[in-house]
Amino acid sequence: MAQQLALDILEEETGTQSPSEVDLAVSVLRAAGGDPLVAIRSLLADADFLRDQLFIASSLMSKGIGRGWKPQYERVS
């Protein structure tokens, strides 16, 4: 099983950073040891896992609890 990336999004000097200042792409690359292919493969694996989890949850959830909401499995621009 692939290991999940652990993102380091805290500023080193102060220990905190506002979410608007965090560059997640840089954090992902750092977590992948600077290897862009490892980063892309990990993100694709995470996206696939989350799609599976969404499918399972939507299959088990009744129509009434979601009040007619249906999940979208792909991002719509």
PDB file of C-alpha atoms in Angstrom:
ATOM      1  CA  MET A   1       0.000   0.000   0.000  1.00  0.00           C
ATOM      2  CA  ALA A   2       1.314   3.449  -0.910  1.00  0.00           C
ATOM      3  CA  GLN A   3       2.181   5.764   1.922  1.00  0.00           C
ATOM      4  CA  GLN A   4       0.073   8.890   2.283  1.00  0.00           C
ATOM      5  CA  LEU A   5       1.906  12.201   1.931  1.00  0.00           C
ATOM      6  CA  ALA A   6       2.246  14.161   5.171  1.00  0.00           C
ATOM      7  CA  LEU A   7       2.185  17.843   4.304  1.00  0.00           C
ATOM      8  CA  ASP A   8       4.249  20.283   6.336  1.00  0.00           C
ATOM      9  CA  ILE A   9       2.248  23.486   6.086  1.00  0.00           C
ATOM     10  CA  LEU A  10       3.545  25.279   9.177  1.00  0.00           C
ATOM     11  CA  GLU A  11       5.969  28.141   8.828  1.00  0.00           C
ATOM     12  CA  GLU A  12       9.308  27.117  10.314  1.00  0.00           C
ATOM     13  CA  GLU A  13      10.138  30.412  12.082  1.00  0.00           C
ATOM     14  CA  THR A  14       6.889  31.034  13.977  1.00  0.00           C
ATOM     15  CA  GLY A  15       5.250  27.621  13.901  1.00  0.00           C
ATOM     16  CA  THR A  16       2.084  29.038  12.328  1.00  0.00           C
ATOM     17  CA  GLN A  17       0.994  30.234   8.940  1.00  0.00           C
ATOM     18  CA  SER A  18      -2.326  31.456   7.661  1.00  0.00           C
ATOM     19  CA  PRO A  19      -4.031  29.072   5.211  1.00  0.00           C
ATOM     20  CA  SER A  20      -4.059  31.757   2.510  1.00  0.00           C
ATOM     21  CA  GLU A  21      -0.237  31.913   2.549  1.00  0.00           C
ATOM     22  CA  VAL A  22       0.304  28.154   2.268  1.00  0.00           C
ATOM     23  CA  ASP A  23       1.421  26.946  -1.160  1.00  0.00           C
ATOM     24  CA  LEU A  24       0.049  23.410  -1.199  1.00  0.00           C
ATOM     25  CA  ALA A  25       1.889  22.544  -4.422  1.00  0.00           C
ATOM     26  CA  VAL A  26       5.223  23.299  -2.749  1.00  0.00           C
ATOM     27  CA  SER A  27       4.143  21.335   0.329  1.00  0.00           C
ATOM     28  CA  VAL A  28       3.234  18.319  -1.814  1.00  0.00           C
ATOM     29  CA  LEU A  29       6.585  18.451  -3.617  1.00  0.00           C
ATOM     30  CA  ARG A  30       8.464  18.683  -0.297  1.00  0.00           C
ATOM     31  CA  ALA A  31       6.510  15.731   1.101  1.00  0.00           C
ATOM     32  CA  ALA A  32       7.432  13.720  -2.004  1.00  0.00           C
ATOM     33  CA  GLY A  33      11.101  14.474  -1.485  1.00  0.00           C
ATOM     34  CA  GLY A  34      11.145  16.916  -4.399  1.00  0.00           C
ATOM     35  CA  ASP A  35      10.268  14.239  -6.962  1.00  0.00           C
ATOM     36  CA  PRO A  36       7.380  15.505  -9.126  1.00  0.00           C
ATOM     37  CA  LEU A  37       6.469  12.023 -10.413  1.00  0.00           C
ATOM     38  CA  VAL A  38       6.142  10.698  -6.862  1.00  0.00           C
ATOM     39  CA  ALA A  39       3.994  13.716  -5.981  1.00  0.00           C
ATOM     40  CA  ILE A  40       1.702  13.252  -8.996  1.00  0.00           C
ATOM     41  CA  ARG A  41       1.351   9.507  -8.429  1.00  0.00           C
ATOM     42  CA  SER A  42       0.526  10.068  -4.772  1.00  0.00           C
ATOM     43  CA  LEU A  43      -2.088  12.727  -5.586  1.00  0.00           C
ATOM     44  CA  LEU A  44      -3.679  10.486  -8.223  1.00  0.00           C
ATOM     45  CA  ALA A  45      -3.802   7.587  -5.746  1.00  0.00           C
ATOM     46  CA  ASP A  46      -5.392   9.875  -3.132  1.00  0.00           C
ATOM     47  CA  ALA A  47      -7.982  11.124  -5.650  1.00  0.00           C
ATOM     48  CA  ASP A  48      -8.839   7.548  -6.637  1.00  0.00           C
ATOM     49  CA  PHE A  49      -9.185   6.543  -2.986  1.00  0.00           C
ATOM     50  CA  LEU A  50     -11.462   9.508  -2.270  1.00  0.00           C
ATOM     51  CA  ARG A  51     -13.642   8.730  -5.318  1.00  0.00           C
ATOM     52  CA  ASP A  52     -14.050   5.188  -4.009  1.00  0.00           C
ATOM     53  CA  GLN A  53     -14.956   6.480  -0.549  1.00  0.00           C
ATOM     54  CA  LEU A  54     -17.494   8.892  -2.055  1.00  0.00           C
ATOM     55  CA  PHE A  55     -19.037   6.083  -4.090  1.00  0.00           C
ATOM     56  CA  ILE A  56     -19.319   3.837  -1.023  1.00  0.00           C
ATOM     57  CA  ALA A  57     -20.795   6.612   1.124  1.00  0.00           C
ATOM     58  CA  SER A  58     -23.304   7.619  -1.544  1.00  0.00           C
ATOM     59  CA  SER A  59     -24.316   3.980  -2.036  1.00  0.00           C
ATOM     60  CA  LEU A  60     -24.985   3.536   1.666  1.00  0.00           C
ATOM     61  CA  MET A  61     -26.662   6.890   2.238  1.00  0.00           C
ATOM     62  CA  SER A  62     -30.401   7.037   1.760  1.00  0.00           C
ATOM     63  CA  LYS A  63     -31.903   9.604  -0.595  1.00  0.00           C
ATOM     64  CA  GLY A  64     -33.716  11.252   2.300  1.00  0.00           C
ATOM     65  CA  ILE A  65     -30.634  11.905   4.411  1.00  0.00           C
ATOM     66  CA  GLY A  66     -28.979  13.759   1.546  1.00  0.00           C
ATOM     67  CA  ARG A  67     -32.205  15.589   0.700  1.00  0.00           C
ATOM     68  CA  GLY A  68     -31.805  14.765  -2.968  1.00  0.00           C
ATOM     69  CA  TRP A  69     -28.081  15.588  -3.104  1.00  0.00           C
ATOM     70  CA  LYS A  70     -26.086  13.399  -5.442  1.00  0.00           C
ATOM     71  CA  PRO A  71     -22.289  13.372  -5.468  1.00  0.00           C
ATOM     72  CA  GLN A  72     -20.228  14.408  -8.454  1.00  0.00           C
ATOM     73  CA  TYR A  73     -17.256  12.145  -9.052  1.00  0.00           C
ATOM     74  CA  GLU A  74     -15.367  14.587 -11.264  1.00  0.00           C
ATOM     75  CA  ARG A  75     -14.707  18.276 -10.775  1.00  0.00           C
ATOM     76  CA  VAL A  76     -16.899  20.525 -12.910  1.00  0.00           C
ATOM     77  CA  SER A  77     -15.424  23.892 -13.881  1.00  0.00           C
TER      78      SER A  77
END
